[in-house]
mmCIF file of C-alpha atoms in Angstrom:
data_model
loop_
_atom_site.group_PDB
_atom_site.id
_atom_site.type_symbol
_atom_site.label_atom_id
_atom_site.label_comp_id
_atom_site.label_asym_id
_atom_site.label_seq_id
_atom_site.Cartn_x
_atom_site.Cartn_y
_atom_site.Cartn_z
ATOM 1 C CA UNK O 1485 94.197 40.633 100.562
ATOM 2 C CA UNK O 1486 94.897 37.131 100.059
ATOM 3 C CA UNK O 1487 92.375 34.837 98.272
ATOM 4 C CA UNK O 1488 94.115 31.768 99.278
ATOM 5 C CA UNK O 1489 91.524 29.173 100.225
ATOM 6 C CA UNK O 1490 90.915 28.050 104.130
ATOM 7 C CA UNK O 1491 91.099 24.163 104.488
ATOM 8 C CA UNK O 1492 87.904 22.475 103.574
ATOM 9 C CA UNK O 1493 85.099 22.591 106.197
ATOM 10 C CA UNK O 1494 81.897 21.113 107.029
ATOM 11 C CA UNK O 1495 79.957 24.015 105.055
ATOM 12 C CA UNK O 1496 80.053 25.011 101.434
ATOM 13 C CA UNK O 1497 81.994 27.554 99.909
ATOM 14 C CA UNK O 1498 80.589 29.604 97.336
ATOM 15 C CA UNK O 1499 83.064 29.116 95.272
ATOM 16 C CA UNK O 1500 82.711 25.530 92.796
ATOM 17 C CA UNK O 1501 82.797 24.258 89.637
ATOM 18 C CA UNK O 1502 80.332 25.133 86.821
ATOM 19 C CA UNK O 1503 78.841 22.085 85.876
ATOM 20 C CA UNK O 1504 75.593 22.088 83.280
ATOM 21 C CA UNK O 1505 72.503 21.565 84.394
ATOM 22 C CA UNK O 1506 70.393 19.473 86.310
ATOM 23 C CA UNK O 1507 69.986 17.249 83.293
ATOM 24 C CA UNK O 1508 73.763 16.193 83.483
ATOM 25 C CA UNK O 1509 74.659 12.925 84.509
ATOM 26 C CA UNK O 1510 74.069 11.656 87.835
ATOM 27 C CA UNK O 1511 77.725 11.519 88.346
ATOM 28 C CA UNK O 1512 78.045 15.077 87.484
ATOM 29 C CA UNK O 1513 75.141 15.886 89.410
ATOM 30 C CA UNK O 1514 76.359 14.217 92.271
ATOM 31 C CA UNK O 1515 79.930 16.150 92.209
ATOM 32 C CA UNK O 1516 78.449 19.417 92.217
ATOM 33 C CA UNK O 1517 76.350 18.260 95.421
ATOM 34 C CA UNK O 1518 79.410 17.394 97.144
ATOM 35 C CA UNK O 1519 80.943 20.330 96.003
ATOM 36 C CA UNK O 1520 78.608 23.085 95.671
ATOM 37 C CA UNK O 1521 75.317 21.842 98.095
ATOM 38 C CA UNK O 1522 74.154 25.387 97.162
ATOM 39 C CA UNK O 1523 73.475 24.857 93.444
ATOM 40 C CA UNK O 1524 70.828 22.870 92.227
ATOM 41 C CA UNK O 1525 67.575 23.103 94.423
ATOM 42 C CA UNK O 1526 66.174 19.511 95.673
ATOM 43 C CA UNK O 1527 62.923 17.900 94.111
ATOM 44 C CA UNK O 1528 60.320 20.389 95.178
ATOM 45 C CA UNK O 1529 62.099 22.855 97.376
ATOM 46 C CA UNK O 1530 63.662 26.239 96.304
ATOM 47 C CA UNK O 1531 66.175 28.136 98.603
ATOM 48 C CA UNK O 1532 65.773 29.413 102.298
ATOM 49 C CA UNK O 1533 67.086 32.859 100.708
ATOM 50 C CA UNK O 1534 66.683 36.499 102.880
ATOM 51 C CA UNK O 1535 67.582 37.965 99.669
ATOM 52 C CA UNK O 1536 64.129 36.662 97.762
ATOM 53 C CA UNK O 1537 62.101 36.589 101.139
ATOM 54 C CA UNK O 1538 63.020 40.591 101.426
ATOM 55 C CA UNK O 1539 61.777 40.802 97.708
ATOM 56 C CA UNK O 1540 58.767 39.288 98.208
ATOM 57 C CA UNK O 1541 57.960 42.276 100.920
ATOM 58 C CA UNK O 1542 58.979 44.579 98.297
ATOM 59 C CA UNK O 1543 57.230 42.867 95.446
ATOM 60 C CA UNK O 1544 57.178 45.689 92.786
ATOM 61 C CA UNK O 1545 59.150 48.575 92.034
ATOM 62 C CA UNK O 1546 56.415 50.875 93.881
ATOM 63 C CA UNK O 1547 57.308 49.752 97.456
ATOM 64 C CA UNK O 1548 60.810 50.747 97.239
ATOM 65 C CA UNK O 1549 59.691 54.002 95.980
ATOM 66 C CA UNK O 1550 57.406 54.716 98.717
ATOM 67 C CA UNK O 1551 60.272 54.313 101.372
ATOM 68 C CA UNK O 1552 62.449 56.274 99.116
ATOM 69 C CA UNK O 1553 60.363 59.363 99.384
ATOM 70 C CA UNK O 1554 59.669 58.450 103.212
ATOM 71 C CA UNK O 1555 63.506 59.334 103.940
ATOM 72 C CA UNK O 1556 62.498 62.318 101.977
ATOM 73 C CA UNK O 1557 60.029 63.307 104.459
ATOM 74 C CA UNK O 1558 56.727 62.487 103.041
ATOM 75 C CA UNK O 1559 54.532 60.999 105.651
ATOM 76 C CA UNK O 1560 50.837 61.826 104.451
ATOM 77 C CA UNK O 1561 49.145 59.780 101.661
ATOM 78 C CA UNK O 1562 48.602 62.890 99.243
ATOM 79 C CA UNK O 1563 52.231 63.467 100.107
ATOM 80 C CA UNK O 1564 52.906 60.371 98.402
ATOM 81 C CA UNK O 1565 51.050 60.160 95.474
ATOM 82 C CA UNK O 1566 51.644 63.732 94.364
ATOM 83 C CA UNK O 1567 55.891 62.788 94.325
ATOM 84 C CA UNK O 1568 55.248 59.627 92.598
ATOM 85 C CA UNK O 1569 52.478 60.284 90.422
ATOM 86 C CA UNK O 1570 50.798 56.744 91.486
ATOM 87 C CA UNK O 1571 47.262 55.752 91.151
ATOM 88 C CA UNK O 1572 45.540 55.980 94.559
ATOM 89 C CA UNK O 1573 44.629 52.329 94.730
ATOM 90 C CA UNK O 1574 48.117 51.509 93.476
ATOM 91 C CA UNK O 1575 49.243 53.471 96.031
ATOM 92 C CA UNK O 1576 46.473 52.785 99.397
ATOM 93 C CA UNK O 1577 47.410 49.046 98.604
ATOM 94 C CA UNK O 1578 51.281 48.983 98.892
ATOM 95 C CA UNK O 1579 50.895 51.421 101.797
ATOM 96 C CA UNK O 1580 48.900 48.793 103.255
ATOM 97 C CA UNK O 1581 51.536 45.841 102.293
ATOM 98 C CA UNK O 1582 54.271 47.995 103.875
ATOM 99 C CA UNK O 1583 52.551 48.616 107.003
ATOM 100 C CA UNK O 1584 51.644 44.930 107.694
ATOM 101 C CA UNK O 1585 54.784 44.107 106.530
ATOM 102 C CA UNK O 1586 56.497 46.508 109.566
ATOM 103 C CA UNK O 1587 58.596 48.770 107.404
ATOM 104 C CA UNK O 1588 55.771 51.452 107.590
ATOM 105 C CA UNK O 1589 53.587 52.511 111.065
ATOM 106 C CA UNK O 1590 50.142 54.100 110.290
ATOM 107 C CA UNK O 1591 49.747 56.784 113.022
ATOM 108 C CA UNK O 1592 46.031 58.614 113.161
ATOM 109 C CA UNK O 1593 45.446 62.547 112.966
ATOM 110 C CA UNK O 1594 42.894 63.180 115.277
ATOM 111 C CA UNK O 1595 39.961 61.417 116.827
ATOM 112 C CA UNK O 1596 37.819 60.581 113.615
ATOM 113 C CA UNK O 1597 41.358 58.058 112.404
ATOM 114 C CA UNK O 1598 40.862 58.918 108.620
ATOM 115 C CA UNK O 1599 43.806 61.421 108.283
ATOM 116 C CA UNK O 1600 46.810 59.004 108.875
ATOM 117 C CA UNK O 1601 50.913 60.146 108.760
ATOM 118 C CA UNK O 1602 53.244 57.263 107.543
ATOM 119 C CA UNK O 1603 56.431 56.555 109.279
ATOM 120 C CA UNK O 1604 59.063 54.560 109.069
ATOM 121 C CA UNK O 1605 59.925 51.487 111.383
ATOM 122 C CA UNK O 1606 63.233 50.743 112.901
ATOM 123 C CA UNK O 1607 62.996 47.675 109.563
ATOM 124 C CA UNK O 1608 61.912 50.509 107.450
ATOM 125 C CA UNK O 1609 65.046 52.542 108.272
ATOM 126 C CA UNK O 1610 67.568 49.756 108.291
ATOM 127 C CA UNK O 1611 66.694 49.819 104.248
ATOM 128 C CA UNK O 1612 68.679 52.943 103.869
ATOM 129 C CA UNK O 1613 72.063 50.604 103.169
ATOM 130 C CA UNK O 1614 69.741 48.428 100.437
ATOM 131 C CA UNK O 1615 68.688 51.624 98.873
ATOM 132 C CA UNK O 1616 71.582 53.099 99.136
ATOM 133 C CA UNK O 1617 73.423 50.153 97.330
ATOM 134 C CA UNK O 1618 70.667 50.825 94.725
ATOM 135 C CA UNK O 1619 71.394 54.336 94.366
ATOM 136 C CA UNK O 1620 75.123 53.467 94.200
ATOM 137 C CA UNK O 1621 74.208 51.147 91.243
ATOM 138 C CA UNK O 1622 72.070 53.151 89.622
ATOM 139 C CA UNK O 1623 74.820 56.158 89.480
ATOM 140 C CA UNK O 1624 77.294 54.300 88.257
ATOM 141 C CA UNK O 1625 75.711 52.030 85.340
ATOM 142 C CA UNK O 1626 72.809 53.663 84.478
ATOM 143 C CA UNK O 1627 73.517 57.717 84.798
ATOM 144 C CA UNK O 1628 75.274 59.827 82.464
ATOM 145 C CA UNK O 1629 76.795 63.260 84.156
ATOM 146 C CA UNK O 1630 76.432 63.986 87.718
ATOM 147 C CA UNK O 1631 73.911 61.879 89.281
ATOM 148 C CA UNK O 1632 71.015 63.387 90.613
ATOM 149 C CA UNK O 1633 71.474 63.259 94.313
ATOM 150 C CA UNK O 1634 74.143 63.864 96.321
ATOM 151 C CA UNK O 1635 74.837 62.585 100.581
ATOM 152 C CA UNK O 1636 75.815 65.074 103.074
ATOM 153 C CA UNK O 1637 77.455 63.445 106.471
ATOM 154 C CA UNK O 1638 76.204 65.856 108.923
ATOM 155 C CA UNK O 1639 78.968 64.487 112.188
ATOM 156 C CA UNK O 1640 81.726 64.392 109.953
ATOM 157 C CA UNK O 1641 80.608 67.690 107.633
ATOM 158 C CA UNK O 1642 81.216 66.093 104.607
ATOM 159 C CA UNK O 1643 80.209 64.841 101.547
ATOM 160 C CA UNK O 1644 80.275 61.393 100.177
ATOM 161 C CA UNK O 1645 79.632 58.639 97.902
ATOM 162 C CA UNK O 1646 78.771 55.653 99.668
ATOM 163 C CA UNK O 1647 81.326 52.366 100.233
ATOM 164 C CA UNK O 1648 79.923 49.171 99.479
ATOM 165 C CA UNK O 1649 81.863 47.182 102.269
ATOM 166 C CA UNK O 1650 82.189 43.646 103.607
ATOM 167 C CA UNK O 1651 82.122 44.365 107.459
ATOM 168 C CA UNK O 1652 85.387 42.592 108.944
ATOM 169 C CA UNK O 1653 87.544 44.780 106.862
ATOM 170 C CA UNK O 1654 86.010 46.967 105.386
ATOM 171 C CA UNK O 1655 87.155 45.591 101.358
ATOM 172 C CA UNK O 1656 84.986 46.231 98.272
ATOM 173 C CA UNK O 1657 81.866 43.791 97.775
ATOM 174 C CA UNK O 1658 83.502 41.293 96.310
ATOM 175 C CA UNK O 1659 82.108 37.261 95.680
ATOM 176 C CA UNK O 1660 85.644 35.477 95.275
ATOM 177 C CA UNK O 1661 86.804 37.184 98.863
ATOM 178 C CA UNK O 1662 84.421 35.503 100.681
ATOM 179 C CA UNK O 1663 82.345 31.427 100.673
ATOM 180 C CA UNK O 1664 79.215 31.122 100.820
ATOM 181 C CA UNK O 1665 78.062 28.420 103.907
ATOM 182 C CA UNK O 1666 75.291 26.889 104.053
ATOM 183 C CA UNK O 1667 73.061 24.816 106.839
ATOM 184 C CA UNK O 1668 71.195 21.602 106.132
ATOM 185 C CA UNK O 1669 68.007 23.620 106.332
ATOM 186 C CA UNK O 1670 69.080 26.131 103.884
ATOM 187 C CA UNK O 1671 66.451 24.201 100.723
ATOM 188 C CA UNK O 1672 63.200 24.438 102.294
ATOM 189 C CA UNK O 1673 59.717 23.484 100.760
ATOM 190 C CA UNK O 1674 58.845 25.730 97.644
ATOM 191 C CA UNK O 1675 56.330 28.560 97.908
ATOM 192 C CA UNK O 1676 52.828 28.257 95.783
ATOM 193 C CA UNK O 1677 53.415 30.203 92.841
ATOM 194 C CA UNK O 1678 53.974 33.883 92.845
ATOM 195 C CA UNK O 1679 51.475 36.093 91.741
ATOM 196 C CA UNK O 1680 52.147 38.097 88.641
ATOM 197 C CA UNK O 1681 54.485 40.860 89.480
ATOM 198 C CA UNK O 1682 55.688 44.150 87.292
ATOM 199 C CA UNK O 1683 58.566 45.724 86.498
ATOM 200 C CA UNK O 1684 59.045 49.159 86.103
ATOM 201 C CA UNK O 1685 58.929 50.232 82.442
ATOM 202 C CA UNK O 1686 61.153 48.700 80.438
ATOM 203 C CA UNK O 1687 62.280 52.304 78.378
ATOM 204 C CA UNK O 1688 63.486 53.247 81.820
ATOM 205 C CA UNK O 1689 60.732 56.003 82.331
ATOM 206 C CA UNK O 1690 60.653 58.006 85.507
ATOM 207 C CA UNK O 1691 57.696 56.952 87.552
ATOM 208 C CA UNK O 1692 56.702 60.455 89.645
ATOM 209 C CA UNK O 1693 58.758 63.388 89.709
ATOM 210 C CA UNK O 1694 62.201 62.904 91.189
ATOM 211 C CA UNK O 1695 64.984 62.099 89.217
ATOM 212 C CA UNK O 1696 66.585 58.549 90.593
ATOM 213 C CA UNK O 1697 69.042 56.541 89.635
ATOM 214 C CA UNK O 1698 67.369 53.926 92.158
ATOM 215 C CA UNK O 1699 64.572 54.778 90.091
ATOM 216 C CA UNK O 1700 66.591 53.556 86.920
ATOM 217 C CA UNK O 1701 67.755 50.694 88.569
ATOM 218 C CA UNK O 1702 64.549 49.418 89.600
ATOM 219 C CA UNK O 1703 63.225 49.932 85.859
ATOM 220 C CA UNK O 1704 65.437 47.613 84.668
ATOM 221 C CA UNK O 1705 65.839 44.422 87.436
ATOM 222 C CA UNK O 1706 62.813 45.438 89.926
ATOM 223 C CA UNK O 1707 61.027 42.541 90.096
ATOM 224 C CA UNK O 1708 61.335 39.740 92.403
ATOM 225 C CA UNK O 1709 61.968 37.332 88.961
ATOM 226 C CA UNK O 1710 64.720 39.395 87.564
ATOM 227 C CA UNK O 1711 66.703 40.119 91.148
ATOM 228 C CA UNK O 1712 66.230 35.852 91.350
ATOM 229 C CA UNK O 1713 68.200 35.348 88.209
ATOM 230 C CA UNK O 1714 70.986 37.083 89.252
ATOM 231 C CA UNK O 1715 71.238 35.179 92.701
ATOM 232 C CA UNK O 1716 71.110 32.081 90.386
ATOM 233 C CA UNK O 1717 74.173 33.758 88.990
ATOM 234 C CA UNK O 1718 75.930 34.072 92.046
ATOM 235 C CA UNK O 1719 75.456 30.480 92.784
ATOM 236 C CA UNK O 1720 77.263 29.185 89.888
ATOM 237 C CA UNK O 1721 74.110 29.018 87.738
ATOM 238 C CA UNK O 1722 73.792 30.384 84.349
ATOM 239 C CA UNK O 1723 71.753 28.189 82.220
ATOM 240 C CA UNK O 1724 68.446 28.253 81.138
ATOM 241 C CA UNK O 1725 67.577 24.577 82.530
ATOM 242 C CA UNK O 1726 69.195 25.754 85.670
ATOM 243 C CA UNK O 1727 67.289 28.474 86.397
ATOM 244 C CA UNK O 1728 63.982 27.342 85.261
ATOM 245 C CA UNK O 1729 64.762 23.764 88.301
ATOM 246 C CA UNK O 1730 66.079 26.292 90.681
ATOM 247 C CA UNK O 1731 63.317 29.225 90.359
ATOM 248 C CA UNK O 1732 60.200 27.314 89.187
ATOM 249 C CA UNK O 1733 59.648 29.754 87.093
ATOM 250 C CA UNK O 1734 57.359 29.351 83.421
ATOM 251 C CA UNK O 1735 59.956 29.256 79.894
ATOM 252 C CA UNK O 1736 57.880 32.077 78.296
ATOM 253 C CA UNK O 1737 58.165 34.521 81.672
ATOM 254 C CA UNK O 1738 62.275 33.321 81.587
ATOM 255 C CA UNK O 1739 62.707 33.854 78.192
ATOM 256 C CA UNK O 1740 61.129 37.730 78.966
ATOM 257 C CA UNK O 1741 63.202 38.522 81.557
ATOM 258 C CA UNK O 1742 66.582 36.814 79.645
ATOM 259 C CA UNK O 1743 65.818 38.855 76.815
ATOM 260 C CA UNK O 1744 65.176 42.311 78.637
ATOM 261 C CA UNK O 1745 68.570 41.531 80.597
ATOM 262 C CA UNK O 1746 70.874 40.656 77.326
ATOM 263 C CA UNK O 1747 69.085 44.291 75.469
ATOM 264 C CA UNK O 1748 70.098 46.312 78.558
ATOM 265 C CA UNK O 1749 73.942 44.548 78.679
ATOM 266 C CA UNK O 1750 73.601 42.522 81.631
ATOM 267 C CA UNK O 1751 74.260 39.568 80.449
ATOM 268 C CA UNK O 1752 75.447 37.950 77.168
ATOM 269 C CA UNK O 1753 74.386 35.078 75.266
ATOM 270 C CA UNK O 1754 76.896 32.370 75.198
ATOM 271 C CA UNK O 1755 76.298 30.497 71.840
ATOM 272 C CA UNK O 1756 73.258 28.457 71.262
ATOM 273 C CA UNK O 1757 73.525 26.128 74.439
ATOM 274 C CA UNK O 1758 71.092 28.628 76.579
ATOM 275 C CA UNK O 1759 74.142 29.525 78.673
ATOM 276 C CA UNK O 1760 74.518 33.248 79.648
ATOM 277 C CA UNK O 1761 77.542 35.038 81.321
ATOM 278 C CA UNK O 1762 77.167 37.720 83.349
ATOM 279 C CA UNK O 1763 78.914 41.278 81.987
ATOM 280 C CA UNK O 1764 80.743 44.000 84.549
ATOM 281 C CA UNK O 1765 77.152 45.727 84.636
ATOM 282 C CA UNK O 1766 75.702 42.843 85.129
ATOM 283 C CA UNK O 1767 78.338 41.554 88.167
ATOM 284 C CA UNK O 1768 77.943 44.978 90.127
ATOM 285 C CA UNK O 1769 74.125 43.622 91.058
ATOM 286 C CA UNK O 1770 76.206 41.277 93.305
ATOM 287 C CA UNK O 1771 76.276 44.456 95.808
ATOM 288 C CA UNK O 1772 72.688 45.736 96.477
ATOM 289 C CA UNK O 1773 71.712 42.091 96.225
ATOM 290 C CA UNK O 1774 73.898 40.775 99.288
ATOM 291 C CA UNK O 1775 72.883 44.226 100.754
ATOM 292 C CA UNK O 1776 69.134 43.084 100.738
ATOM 293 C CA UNK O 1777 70.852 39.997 102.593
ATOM 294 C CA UNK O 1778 71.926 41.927 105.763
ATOM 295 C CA UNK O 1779 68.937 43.270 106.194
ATOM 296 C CA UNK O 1780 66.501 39.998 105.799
ATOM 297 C CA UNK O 1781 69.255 38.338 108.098
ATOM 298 C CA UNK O 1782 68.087 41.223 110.719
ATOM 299 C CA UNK O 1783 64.813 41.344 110.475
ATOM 300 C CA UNK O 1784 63.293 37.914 108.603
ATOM 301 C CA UNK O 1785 65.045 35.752 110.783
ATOM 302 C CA UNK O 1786 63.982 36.613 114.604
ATOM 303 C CA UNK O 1787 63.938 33.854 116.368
ATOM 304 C CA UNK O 1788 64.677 30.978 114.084
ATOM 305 C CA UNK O 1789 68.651 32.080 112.759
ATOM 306 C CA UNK O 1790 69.829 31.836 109.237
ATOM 307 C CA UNK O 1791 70.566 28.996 107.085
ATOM 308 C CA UNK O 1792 73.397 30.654 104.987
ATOM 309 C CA UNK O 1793 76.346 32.848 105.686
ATOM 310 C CA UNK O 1794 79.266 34.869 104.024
ATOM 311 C CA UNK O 1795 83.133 33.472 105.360
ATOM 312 C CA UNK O 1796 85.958 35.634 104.499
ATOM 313 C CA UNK O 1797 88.027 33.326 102.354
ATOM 314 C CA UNK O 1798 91.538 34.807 103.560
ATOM 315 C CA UNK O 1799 90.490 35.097 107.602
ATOM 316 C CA UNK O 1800 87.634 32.589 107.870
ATOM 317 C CA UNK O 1801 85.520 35.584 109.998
ATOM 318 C CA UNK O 1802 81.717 35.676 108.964
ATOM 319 C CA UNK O 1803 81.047 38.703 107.815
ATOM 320 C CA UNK O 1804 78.315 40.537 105.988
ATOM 321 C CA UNK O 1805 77.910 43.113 103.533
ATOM 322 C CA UNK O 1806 77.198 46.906 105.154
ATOM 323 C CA UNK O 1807 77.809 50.390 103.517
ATOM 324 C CA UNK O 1808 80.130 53.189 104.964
ATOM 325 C CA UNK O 1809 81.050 56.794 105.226
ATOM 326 C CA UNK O 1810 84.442 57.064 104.464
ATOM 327 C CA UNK O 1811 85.380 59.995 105.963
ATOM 328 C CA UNK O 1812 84.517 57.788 109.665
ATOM 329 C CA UNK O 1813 84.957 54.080 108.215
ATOM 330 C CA UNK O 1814 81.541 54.154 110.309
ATOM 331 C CA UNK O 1815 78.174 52.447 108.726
ATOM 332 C CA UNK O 1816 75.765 54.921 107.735
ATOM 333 C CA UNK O 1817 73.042 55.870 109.852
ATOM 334 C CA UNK O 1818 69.977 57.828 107.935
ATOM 335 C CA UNK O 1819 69.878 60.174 111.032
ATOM 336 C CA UNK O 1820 72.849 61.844 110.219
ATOM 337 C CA UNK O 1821 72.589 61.699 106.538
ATOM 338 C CA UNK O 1822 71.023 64.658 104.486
ATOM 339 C CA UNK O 1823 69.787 64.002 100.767
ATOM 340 C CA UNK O 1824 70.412 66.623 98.646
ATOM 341 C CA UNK O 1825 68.797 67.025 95.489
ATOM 342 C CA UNK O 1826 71.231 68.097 92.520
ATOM 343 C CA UNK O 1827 67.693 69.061 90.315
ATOM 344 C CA UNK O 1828 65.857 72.476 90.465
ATOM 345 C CA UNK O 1829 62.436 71.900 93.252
ATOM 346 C CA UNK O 1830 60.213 72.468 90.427
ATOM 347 C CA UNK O 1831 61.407 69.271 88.833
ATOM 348 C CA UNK O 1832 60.869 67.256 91.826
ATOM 349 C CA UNK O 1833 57.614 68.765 92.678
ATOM 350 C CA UNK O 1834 58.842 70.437 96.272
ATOM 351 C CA UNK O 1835 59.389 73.590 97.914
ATOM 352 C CA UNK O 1836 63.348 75.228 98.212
#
């Protein structure tokens, strides 16, 4: 496919130059604003971003576990906390946060209401692509041998690895195919602080029983700081002044995440500037990340539209990231997928 650019238009691309940071001159600063509207936030505002409004819903690692082992089947709370080994007020609040938040329904047993079953939403089922994307990750960075779970497409009878796909023609996830257009509302006013969020542990531990390589994925990146810096990434960012204007965020919590990043090869230092380049581990977040995208586009976004947007660079189509069975070219639908585990039950703490 052609990577050819289209002729300039009223939007952005995502493509630019990589200018330093938002202490550069004025005249630098103002060329990359011309250029690249998308780089460096205003005074006071931080991006209108589905990808970081999605991880503030899923705020810690525990969330996305939860509707993990929902598309396993577990619907009742002792279900849950017995496959993931969480404490129960750990685990009664972020069933609460998911339920308000729409990806869960709370449906009551009986007349008394204090047996409830779990379920997911229609929002809570469109994840399966995001996790999917994480799994997909998490398998191919981050697992050594044959990964623990494998997909079986019921319609088509077969099994399959899932394709990371941009939807117009079905090509690999892939930033330089496609710009990245923005709106005039697309910097909005920031957010008051976020409250202290966790990642998983930083060892890569299991949490619960089930052996996941979303599980690993999240250990590393899952928090809503560490998925942040990589968008910066993706926006032609990759300075430590940059991403403490864009983000907000405090030197000492930066300096964390940079550090636990660069240890697990996602990044490398670049000399003693506080630049950082992104390694082919690092550049494969680009897929579950625009993933996320799709489905805040869907479901964040009801009746007010998006600010930003993905343009093929060869056909000028918008498009958006999606994930396929490839024995159908067809997006995957959770219905008609089965998860099979590749670990014996009494690993993962269920019945054959």
């Amino acid at each position: 496919m052609s990577t050819k650019p289209n002729a300039p238009s009223e939007r952005t691309p995502f493509a630019g130059p990589m200018l330093k940071g938002p202490d550069a001159p004025a005249s630098l600063r103002a060329a990359a604003a011309a250029s690249r509207p998308d780089k460096f936030a205003p005074p006071g505002c931080e991006r209108d971003s589905e990808i970081s409004d999605t991880l503030q819903i899923l705020v810690d690692p525990w969330r996305f576990l939860i509707i993990r082992e929902a598309f396993f089947g577990a619907e009742r709370f002792n279900e849950f906390a017995a496959r993931l080994c969480m404490p129960r007020a750990t685990l009664t609040k972020a069933l609460t946060n998911l339920v308000s938040s729409g990806l869960l329904e709370s449906v009551s047993l009986g007349s008394g209401g204090s047996w409830k079953r779990y379920l997911l939403t229609d929002s809570g089922r469109d994840l399966f692509p995001a996790l999917l994307g994480l799994m997909w990750y998490g398998d191919k960075w981050l697992w050594d041998g044959i990964p623990p779970l494998a997909l079986f497409h019921e319609p088509s009878r077969t099994w399959f690895s899932p394709l990371l796909v941009w939807e117009h023609d079905h090509s690999p996830l892939n930033p330089r195919t496609v710009k990245f257009e923005i709106d005039p509302g697309y910097w909005r006013a920031r957010d008051e602080p976020l409250a202290r969020t966790y990642r998983m542990d930083r060892a890569r531990q299991a949490r619960g029983l089930r052996p996941c390589s979303m599980e690993r994925t999240l250990a590393v990146v899952g928090d809503r700081w560490t998925f942040m810096i990589f968008q910066e990434f993706f926006h032609g960012n990759s300075r430590f002044d940059e991403f403490t204007h864009n983000l907000g965020i405090a030197s000492n919590v930066l300096a964390s995440r940079l550090e636990n990043l660069v240890s697990h090869g996602f990044l490398e230092k670049q000399g003693d500037g506080g630049a950082y380049r992104l390694t082919p581990k690092g550049r494969d977040t680009y897929c579950p990340m625009v993933l996320l995208k799709t489905w805040g586009d869907r479901w964040l976004r009801q009746g007010r539209g998006t600010t930003s947007r993905f343009v093929s660079v060869s056909t000028g189509e918008t498009t958006r990231a999606i994930v396929i069975v490839p024995a159908t070219g067809e997006p995957v639908d959770p219905a008609d997928v089965r998860l099979v585990p590749l670990y014996l039950p009494e690993v993962s703490g269920e019945s054959s």
